[in-house]
Tab-separated table of C-alpha atoms in Angstrom:
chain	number	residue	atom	x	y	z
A	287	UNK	CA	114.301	95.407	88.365
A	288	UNK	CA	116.674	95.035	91.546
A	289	UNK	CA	115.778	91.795	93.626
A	290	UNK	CA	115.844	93.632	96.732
A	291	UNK	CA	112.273	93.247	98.845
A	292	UNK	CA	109.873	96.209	97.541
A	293	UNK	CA	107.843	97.303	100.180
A	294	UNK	CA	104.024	96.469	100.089
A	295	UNK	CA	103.164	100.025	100.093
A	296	UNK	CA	105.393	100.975	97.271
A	297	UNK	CA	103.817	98.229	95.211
A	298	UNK	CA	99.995	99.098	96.319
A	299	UNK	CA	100.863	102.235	94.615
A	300	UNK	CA	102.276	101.060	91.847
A	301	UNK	CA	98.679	100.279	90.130
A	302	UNK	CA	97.184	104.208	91.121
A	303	UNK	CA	100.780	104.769	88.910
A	304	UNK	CA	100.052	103.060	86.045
A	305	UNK	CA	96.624	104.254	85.860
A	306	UNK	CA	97.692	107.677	86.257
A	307	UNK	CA	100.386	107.499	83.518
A	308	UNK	CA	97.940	105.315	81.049
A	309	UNK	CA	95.833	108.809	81.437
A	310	UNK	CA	98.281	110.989	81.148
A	311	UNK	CA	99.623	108.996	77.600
A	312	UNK	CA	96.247	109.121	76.504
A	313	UNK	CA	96.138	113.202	76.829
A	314	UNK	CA	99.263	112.796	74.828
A	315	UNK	CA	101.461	114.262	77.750
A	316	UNK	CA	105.131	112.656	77.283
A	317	UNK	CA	107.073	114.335	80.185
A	318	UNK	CA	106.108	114.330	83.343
A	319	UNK	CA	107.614	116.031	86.828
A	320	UNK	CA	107.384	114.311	89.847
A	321	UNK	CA	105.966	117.374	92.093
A	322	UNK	CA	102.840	117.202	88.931
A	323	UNK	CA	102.848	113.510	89.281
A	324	UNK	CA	102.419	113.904	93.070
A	325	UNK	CA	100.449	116.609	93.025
A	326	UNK	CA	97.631	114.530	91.022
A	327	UNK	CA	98.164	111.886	93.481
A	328	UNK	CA	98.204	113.553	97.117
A	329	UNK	CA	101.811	112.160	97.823
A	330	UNK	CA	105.223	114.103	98.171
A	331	UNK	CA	107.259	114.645	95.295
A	332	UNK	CA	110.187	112.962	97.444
A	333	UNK	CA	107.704	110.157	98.182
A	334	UNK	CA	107.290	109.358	94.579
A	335	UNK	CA	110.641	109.454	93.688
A	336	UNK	CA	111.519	107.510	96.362
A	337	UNK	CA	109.081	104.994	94.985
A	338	UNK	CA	110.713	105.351	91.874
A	339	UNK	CA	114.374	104.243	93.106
A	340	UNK	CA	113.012	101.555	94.982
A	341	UNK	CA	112.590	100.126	90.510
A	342	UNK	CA	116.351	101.574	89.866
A	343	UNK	CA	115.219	105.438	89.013
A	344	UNK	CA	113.063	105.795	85.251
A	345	UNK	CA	114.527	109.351	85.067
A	346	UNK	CA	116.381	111.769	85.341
A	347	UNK	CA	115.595	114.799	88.376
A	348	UNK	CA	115.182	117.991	86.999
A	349	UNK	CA	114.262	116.689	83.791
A	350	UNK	CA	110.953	114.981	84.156
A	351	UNK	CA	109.724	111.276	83.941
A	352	UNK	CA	109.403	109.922	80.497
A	353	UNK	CA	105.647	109.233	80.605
A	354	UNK	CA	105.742	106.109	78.044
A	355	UNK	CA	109.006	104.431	79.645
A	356	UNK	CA	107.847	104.940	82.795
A	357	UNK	CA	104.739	103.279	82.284
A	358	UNK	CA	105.755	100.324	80.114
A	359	UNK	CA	108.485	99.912	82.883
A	360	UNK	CA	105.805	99.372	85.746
A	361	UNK	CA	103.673	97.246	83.120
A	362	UNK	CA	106.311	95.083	83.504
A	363	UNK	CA	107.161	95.275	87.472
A	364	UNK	CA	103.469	94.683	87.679
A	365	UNK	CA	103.808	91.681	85.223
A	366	UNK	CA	100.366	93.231	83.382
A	367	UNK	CA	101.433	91.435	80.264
A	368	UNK	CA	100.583	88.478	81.551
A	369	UNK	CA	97.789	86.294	80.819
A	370	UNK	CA	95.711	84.348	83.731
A	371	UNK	CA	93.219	81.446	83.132
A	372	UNK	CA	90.509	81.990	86.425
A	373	UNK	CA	87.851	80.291	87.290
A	374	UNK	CA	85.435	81.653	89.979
A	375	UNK	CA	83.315	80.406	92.697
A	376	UNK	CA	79.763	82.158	93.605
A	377	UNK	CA	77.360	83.205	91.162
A	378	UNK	CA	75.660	85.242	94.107
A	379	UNK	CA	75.444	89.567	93.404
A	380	UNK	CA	79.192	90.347	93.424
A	381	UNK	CA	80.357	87.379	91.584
A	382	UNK	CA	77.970	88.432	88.786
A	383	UNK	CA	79.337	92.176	89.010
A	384	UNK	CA	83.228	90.746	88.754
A	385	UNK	CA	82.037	87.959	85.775
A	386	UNK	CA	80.267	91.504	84.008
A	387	UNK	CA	83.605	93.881	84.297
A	388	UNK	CA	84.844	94.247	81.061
A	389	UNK	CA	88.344	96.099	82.522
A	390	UNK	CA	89.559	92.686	84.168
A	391	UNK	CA	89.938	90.969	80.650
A	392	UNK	CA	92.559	93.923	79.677
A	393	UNK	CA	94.425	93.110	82.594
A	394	UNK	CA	94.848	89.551	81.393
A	395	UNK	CA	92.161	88.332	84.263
A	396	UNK	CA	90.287	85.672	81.541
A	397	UNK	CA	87.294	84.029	83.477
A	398	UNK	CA	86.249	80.193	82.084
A	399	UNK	CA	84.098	79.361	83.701
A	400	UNK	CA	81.912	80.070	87.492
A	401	UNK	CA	80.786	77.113	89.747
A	402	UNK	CA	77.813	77.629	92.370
A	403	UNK	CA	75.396	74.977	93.728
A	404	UNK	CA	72.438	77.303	93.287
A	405	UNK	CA	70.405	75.199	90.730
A	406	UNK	CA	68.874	78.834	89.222
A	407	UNK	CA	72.031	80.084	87.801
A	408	UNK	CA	73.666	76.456	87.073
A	409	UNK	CA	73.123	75.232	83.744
A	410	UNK	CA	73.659	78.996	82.639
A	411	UNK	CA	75.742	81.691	81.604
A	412	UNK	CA	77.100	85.207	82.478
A	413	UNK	CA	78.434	87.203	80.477
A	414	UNK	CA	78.994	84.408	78.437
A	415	UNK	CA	80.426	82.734	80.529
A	416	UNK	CA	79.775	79.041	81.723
A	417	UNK	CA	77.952	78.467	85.488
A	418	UNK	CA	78.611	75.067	86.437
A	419	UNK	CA	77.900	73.047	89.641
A	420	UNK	CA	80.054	73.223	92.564
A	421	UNK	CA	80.366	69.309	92.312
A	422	UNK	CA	82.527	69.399	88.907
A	423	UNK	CA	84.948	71.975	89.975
A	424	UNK	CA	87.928	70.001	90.719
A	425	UNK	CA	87.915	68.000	87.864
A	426	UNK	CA	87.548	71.083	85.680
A	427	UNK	CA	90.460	72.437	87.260
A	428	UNK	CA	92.420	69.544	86.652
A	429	UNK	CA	91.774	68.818	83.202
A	430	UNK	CA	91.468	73.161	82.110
A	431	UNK	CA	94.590	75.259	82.938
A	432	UNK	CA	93.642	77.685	86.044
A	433	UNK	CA	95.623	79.988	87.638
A	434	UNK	CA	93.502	82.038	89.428
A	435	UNK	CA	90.397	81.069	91.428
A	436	UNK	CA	88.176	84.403	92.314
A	437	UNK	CA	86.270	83.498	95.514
A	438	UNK	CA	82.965	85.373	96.292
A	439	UNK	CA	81.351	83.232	98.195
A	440	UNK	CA	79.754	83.379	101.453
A	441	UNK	CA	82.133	82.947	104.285
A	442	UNK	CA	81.360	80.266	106.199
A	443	UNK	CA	82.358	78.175	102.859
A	444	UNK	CA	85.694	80.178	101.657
A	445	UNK	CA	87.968	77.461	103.836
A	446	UNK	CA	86.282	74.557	102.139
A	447	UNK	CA	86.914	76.082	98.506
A	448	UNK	CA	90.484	76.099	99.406
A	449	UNK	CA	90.892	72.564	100.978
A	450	UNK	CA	89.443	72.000	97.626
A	451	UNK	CA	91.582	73.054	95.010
A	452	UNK	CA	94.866	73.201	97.257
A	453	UNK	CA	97.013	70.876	95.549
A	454	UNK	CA	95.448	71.192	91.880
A	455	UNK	CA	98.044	74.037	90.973
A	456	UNK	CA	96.394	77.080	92.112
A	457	UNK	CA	98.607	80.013	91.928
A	458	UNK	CA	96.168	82.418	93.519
A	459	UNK	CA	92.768	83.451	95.162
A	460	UNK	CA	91.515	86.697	94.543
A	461	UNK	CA	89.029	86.518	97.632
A	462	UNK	CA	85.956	88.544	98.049
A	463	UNK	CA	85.067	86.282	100.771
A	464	UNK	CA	84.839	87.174	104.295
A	465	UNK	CA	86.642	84.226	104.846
A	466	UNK	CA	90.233	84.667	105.963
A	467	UNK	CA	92.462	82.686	103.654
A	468	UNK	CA	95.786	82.462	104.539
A	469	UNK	CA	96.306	80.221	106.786
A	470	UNK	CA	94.588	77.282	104.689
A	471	UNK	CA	95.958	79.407	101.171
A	472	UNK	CA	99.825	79.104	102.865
A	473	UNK	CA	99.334	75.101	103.271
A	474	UNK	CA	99.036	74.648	99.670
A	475	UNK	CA	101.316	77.441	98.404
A	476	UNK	CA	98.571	79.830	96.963
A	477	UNK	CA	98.518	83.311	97.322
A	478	UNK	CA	95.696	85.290	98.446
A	479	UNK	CA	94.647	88.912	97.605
A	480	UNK	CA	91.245	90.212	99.191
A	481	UNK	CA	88.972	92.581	98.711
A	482	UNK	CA	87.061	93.220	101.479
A	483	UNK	CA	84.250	96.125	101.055
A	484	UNK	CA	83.077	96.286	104.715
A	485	UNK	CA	86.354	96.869	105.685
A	486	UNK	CA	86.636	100.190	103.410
A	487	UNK	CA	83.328	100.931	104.181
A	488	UNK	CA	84.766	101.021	108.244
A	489	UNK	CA	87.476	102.775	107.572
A	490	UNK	CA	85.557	105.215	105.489
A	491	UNK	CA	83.308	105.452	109.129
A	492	UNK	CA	86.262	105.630	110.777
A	493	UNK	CA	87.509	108.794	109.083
A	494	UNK	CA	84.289	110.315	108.863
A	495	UNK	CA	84.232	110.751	112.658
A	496	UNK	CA	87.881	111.427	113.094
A	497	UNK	CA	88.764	113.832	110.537
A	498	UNK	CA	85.159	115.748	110.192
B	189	UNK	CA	91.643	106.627	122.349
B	190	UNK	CA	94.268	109.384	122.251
B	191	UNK	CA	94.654	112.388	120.114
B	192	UNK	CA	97.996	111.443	118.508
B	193	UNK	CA	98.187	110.276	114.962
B	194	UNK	CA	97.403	106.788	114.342
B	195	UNK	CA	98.936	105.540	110.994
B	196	UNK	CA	96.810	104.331	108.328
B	197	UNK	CA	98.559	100.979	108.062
B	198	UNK	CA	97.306	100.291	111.961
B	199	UNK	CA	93.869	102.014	110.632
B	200	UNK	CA	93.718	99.335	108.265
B	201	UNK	CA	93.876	96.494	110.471
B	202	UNK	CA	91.554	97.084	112.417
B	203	UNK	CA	88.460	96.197	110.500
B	204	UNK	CA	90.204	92.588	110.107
B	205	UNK	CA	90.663	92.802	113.962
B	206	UNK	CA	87.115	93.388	114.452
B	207	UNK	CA	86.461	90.781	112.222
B	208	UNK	CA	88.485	88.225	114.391
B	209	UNK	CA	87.389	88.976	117.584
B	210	UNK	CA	83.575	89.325	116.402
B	211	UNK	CA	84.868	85.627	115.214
B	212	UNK	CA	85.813	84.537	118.379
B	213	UNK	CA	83.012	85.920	120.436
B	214	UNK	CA	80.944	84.025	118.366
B	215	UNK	CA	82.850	80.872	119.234
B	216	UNK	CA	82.446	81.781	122.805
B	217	UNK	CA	86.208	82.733	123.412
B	218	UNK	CA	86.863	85.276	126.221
B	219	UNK	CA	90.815	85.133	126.429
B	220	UNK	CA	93.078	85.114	123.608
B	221	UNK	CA	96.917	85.984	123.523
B	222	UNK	CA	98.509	88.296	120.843
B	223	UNK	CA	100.531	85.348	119.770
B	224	UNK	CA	96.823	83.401	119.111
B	225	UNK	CA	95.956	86.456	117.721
B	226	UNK	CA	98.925	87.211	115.419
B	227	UNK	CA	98.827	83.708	113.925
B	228	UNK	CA	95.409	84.053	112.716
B	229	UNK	CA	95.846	87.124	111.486
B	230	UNK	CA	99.251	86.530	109.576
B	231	UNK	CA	100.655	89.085	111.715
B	232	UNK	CA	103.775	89.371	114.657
B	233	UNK	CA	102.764	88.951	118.315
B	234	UNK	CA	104.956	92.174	118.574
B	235	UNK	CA	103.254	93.991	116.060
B	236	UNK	CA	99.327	92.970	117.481
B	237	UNK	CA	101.054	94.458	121.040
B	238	UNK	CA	102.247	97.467	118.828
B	239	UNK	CA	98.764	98.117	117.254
B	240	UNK	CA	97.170	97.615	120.682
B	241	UNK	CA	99.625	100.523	122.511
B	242	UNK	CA	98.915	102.746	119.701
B	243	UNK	CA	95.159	102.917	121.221
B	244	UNK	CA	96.243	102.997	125.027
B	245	UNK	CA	96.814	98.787	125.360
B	246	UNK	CA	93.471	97.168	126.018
B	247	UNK	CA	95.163	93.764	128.142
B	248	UNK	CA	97.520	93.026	130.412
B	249	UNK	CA	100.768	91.484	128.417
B	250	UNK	CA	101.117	87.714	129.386
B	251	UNK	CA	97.337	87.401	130.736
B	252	UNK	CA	95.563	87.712	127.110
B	253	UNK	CA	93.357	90.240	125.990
B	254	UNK	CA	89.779	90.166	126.981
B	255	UNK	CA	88.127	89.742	123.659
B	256	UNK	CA	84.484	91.344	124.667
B	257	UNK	CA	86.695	94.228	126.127
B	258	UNK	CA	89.011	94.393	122.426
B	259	UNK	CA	86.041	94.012	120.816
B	260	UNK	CA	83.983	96.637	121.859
B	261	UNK	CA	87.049	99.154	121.745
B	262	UNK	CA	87.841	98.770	118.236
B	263	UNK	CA	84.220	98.875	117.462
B	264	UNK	CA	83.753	102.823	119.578
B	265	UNK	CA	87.499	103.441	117.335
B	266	UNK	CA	86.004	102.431	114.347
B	267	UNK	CA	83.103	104.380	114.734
B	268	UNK	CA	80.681	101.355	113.793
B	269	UNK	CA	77.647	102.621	116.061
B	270	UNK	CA	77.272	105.356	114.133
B	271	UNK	CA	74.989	105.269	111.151
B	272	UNK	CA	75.291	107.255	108.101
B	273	UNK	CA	72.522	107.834	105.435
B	274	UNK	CA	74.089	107.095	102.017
B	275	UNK	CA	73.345	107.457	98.295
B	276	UNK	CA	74.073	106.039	95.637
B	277	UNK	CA	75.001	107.357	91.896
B	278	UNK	CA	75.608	104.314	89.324
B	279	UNK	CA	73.064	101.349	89.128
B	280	UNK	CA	74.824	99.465	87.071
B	281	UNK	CA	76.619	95.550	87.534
B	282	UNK	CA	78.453	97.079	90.766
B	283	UNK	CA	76.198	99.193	92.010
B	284	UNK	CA	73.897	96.465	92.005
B	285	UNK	CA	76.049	94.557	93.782
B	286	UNK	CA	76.856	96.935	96.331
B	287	UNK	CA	73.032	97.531	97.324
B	288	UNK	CA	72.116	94.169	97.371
B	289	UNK	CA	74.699	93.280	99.997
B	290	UNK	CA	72.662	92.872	103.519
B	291	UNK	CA	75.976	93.144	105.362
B	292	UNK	CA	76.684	97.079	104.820
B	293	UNK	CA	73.347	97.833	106.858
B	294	UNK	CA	75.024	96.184	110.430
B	295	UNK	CA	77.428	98.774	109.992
B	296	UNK	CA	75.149	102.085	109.869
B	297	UNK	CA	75.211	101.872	106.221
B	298	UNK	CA	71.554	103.169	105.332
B	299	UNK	CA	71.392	103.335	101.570
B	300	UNK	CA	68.196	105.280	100.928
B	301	UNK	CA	68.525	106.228	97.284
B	302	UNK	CA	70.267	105.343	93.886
B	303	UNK	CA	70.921	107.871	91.389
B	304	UNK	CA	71.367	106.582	87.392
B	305	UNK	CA	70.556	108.131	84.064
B	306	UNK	CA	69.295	104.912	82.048
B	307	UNK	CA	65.756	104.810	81.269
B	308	UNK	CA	65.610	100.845	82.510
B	309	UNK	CA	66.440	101.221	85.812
B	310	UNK	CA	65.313	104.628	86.907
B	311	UNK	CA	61.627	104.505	88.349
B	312	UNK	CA	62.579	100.838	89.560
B	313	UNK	CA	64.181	99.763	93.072
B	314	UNK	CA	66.989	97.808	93.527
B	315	UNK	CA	67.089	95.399	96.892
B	316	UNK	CA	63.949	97.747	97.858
B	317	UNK	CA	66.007	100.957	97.341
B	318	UNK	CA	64.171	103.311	94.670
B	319	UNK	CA	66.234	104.435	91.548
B	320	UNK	CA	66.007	107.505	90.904
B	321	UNK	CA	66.650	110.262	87.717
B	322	UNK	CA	70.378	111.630	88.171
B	323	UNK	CA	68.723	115.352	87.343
B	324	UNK	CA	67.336	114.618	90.943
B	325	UNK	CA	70.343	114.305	92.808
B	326	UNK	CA	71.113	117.548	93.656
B	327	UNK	CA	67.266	118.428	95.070
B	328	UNK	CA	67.332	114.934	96.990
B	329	UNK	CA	69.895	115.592	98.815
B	330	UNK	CA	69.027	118.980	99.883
B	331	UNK	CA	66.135	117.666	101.570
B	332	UNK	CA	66.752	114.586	102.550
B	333	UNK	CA	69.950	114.023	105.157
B	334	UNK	CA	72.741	112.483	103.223
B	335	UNK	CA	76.393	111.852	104.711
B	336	UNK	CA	78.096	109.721	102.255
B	337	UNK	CA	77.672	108.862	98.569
B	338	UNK	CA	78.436	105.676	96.709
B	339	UNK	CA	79.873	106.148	93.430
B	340	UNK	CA	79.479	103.150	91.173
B	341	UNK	CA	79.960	105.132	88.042
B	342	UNK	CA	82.503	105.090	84.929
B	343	UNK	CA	86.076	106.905	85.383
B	344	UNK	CA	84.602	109.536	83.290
B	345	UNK	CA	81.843	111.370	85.399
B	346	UNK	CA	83.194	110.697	88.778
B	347	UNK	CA	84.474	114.403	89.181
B	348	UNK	CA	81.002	115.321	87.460
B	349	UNK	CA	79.243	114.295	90.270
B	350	UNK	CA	81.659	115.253	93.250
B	351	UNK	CA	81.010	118.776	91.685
B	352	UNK	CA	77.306	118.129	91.586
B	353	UNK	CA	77.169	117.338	95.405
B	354	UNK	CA	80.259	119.548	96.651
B	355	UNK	CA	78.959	122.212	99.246
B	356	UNK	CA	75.972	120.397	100.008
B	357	UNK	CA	77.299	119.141	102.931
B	358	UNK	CA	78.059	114.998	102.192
B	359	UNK	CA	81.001	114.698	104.477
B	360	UNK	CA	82.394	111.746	102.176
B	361	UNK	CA	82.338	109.387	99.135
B	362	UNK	CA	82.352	105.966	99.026
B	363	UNK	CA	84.384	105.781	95.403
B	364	UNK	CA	84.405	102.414	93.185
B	365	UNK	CA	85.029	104.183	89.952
B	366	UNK	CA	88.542	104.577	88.529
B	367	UNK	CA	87.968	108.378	88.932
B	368	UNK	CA	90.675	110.152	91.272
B	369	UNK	CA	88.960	112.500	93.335
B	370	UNK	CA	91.348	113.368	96.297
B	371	UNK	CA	91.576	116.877	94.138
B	372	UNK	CA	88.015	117.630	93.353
B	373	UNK	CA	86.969	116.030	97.136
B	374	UNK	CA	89.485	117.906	98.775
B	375	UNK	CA	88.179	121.172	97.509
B	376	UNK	CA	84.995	120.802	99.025
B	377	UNK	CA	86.269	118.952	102.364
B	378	UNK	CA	84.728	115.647	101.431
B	379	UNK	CA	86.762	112.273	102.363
B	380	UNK	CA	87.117	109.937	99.519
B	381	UNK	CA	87.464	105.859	100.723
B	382	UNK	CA	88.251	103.938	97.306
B	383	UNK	CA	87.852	100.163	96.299
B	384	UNK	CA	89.680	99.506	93.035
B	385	UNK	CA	88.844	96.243	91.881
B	386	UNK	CA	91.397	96.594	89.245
B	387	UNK	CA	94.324	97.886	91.644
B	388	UNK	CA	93.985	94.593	93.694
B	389	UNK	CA	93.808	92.337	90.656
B	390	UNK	CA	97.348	94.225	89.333
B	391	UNK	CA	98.604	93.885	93.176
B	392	UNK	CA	97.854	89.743	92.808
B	393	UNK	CA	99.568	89.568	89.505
B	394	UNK	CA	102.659	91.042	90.382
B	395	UNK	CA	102.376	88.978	93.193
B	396	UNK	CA	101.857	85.583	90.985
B	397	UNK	CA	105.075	86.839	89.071
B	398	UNK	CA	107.087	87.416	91.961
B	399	UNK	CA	106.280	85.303	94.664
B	400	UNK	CA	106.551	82.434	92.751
C-alpha cells in the first residue's frame, strides 16, 4: 500500500467494498468488472477504479477484478485482521444493543468488560459480558490491555470519560455519545470515530424534503 | 436556500453544526466567529465560511455569525420541523435500541409501529410502541400514514421488505441492516439513509493501524 494520504471518502468506502466482495465470494463469483461492481454500489465505474489506484490498482482493466485478491487486499488496508481488546462505557439501551452484536467479534472488536454507575445492571452481565462500576474503570484499564473504549453514554458525561482514561494508553473511542470528542480525544492522542444516529436520521429528513 | 447542488460532504455537517450552535444557545452565546466555530468543530475557518456561502452566507465575515440566526437556518435546511410518521420492521437488540431512544421524537421522528415475526415480542410494546405481526405490515401501512421505515432487520430480508412496502408510498428507509438497497429502493423511488455499525468500526481500525 503506497504511503501517500488516502482520502477519507475513498476509505469510508472501502468497508461497503469489502462487504460487497465478502458477498460476492460467498456466491462463489471470482471475477468481477468494475461497471458490475459499481453498478451494485450506485458509484461510477471510473469512480471505483479510481478508488482502486488510490491502493496501487488490484487488476487489470478489461479483465475484471480478482474477487478473492481484491478482497484479502482491502482486509489488509483496513487492518481487519487485527485483534482489539475494548472496554465500553454505558450499559443504557444502545450500549446493550452494541455488547449483543455478534458481527463486531468477527471484526476483531472483543468487548471485556462494560462500566456504568447504574446499580441495576452493575454486578451483572451482558452477553456475557462483565458490568462493572464506573468507579473501577481506570484501574481495570491499567492492569487489562484496552485498546478501544466504546462510549455510549449520555452526553453531558462523554468529556469526563475521556479526561479519564487519556493517558492510560487508549488508542481509540468508538463514540456513540453526543458528546463531541476531539478536542479532549486530540490532548491525549486517541482517536475518535462516532456514530451519531440523529445525525442520519437529519439527513435522512433532509433528503426527504429535498429530493421528494 | 438556493436551488444549486449542495454536496453531501457539506450535507453532512450540518447536523454537527446544528448540534453546536443548539450547544451554544444553550450556553447563552449570541456571537461566535467561524474561527470559534471551526476549532470546535475540528474544521478550517475557511471551510465553516465555505459551508456557510454554499447556503447564501448567514453573517457578516469579521462580525461573527449570529448563532439564533445560524441556528434557525440550518434547522428550516435540514428540514427538522417537519415530522414524519415512521415504522419499524426488526424488534430485535437494535431495534430496541432505536425505539427506546427519546431523542429521535424532537426531531419529527414519530415511531408509531414495530413490525417482527417472533412470537415473544409481537402482541407486546416496546418504549410504549405496539409490536406488531410482520403479515400486518403491508395492511398497516395502507391505512395508517407512514413516510419512513426503520429497518432493524438481518442482511438477509432487507430487500424482502423494501419489496413488501415499495409502491405504497413510504418516501424513505431508515436502513441499519447490512442489506444494500440503493437498487431495490431506487426502483420504487424510496431514499435509503444507512447506519452501519460495522462500516464505522472497520473505518476506526484502519484508522488505529494507520494513524498510529
Amino acid at each position: 500500500m503506497d504511503d501517500k494520504k488516502i482520502s477519507i471518502a475513498v476509505i469510508k468506502r472501502l468497508p461497503r467494498y469489502y462487504r460487497y466482495l465478502s458477498d460476492l465470494l460467498d456466491a462463489g463469483i471470482t471475477k468481477i468488472s468494475s461497471k458490475e461492481l459499481s453498478e451494485r454500489m450506485d458509484l461510477t465505474a471510473s469512480q471505483v477504479r479510481q478508488d482502486f489506484n488510490c491502493f496501487g490498482g488490484f487488476g487489470q482493466q478489461g479483465y475484471g477484478y480478482n474477487v478473492r485478491k481484491l478482497y484479502e487486499e482491502i482486509a489488509e488496508i483496513l487492518g481487519i485482521e487485527q485483534a482489539y481488546d475494548v472496554v465500553m462505557v454505558g450499559a443504557g439501551n444502545m450500549g446493550q444493543a452494541v455488547a449483543k452484536y455478534d458481527n463486531f467479534k468477527r471484526r476483531g472488536y472483543n468487548l471485556n468488560a462494560i462500566f456504568d454507575i447504574n446499580p441495576d445492571v452493575v454486578g451483572n452481565t451482558i452477553a456475557g459480558i462483565p458490568v462493572y462500576h464506573l468507579d473501577d474503570m481506570v484501574e481495570y484499564i491499567k492492569t487489562h490491555k484496552t485498546d478501544i473504549v466504546t462510549l455510549t453514554v449520555p452526553a453531558k458525561v462523554g468529556t469526563t470519560i475521556v479526561d479519564m482514561i487519556g493517558g492510560l494508553g487508549i488508542k481509540g473511542i468508538w463514540n456513540f455519545s453526543y458528546a463531541d470528542l476531539h478536542e479532549a480525544a486530540e490532548k491525549y492522542g486517541i482517536i475518535v470515530e462516532n456514530v451519531h444516529l440523529s445525525d442520519s436520521l437529519m439527513i435522512l429528513g433532509y433528503r426527504l424534503h429535498t429530493e421528494k
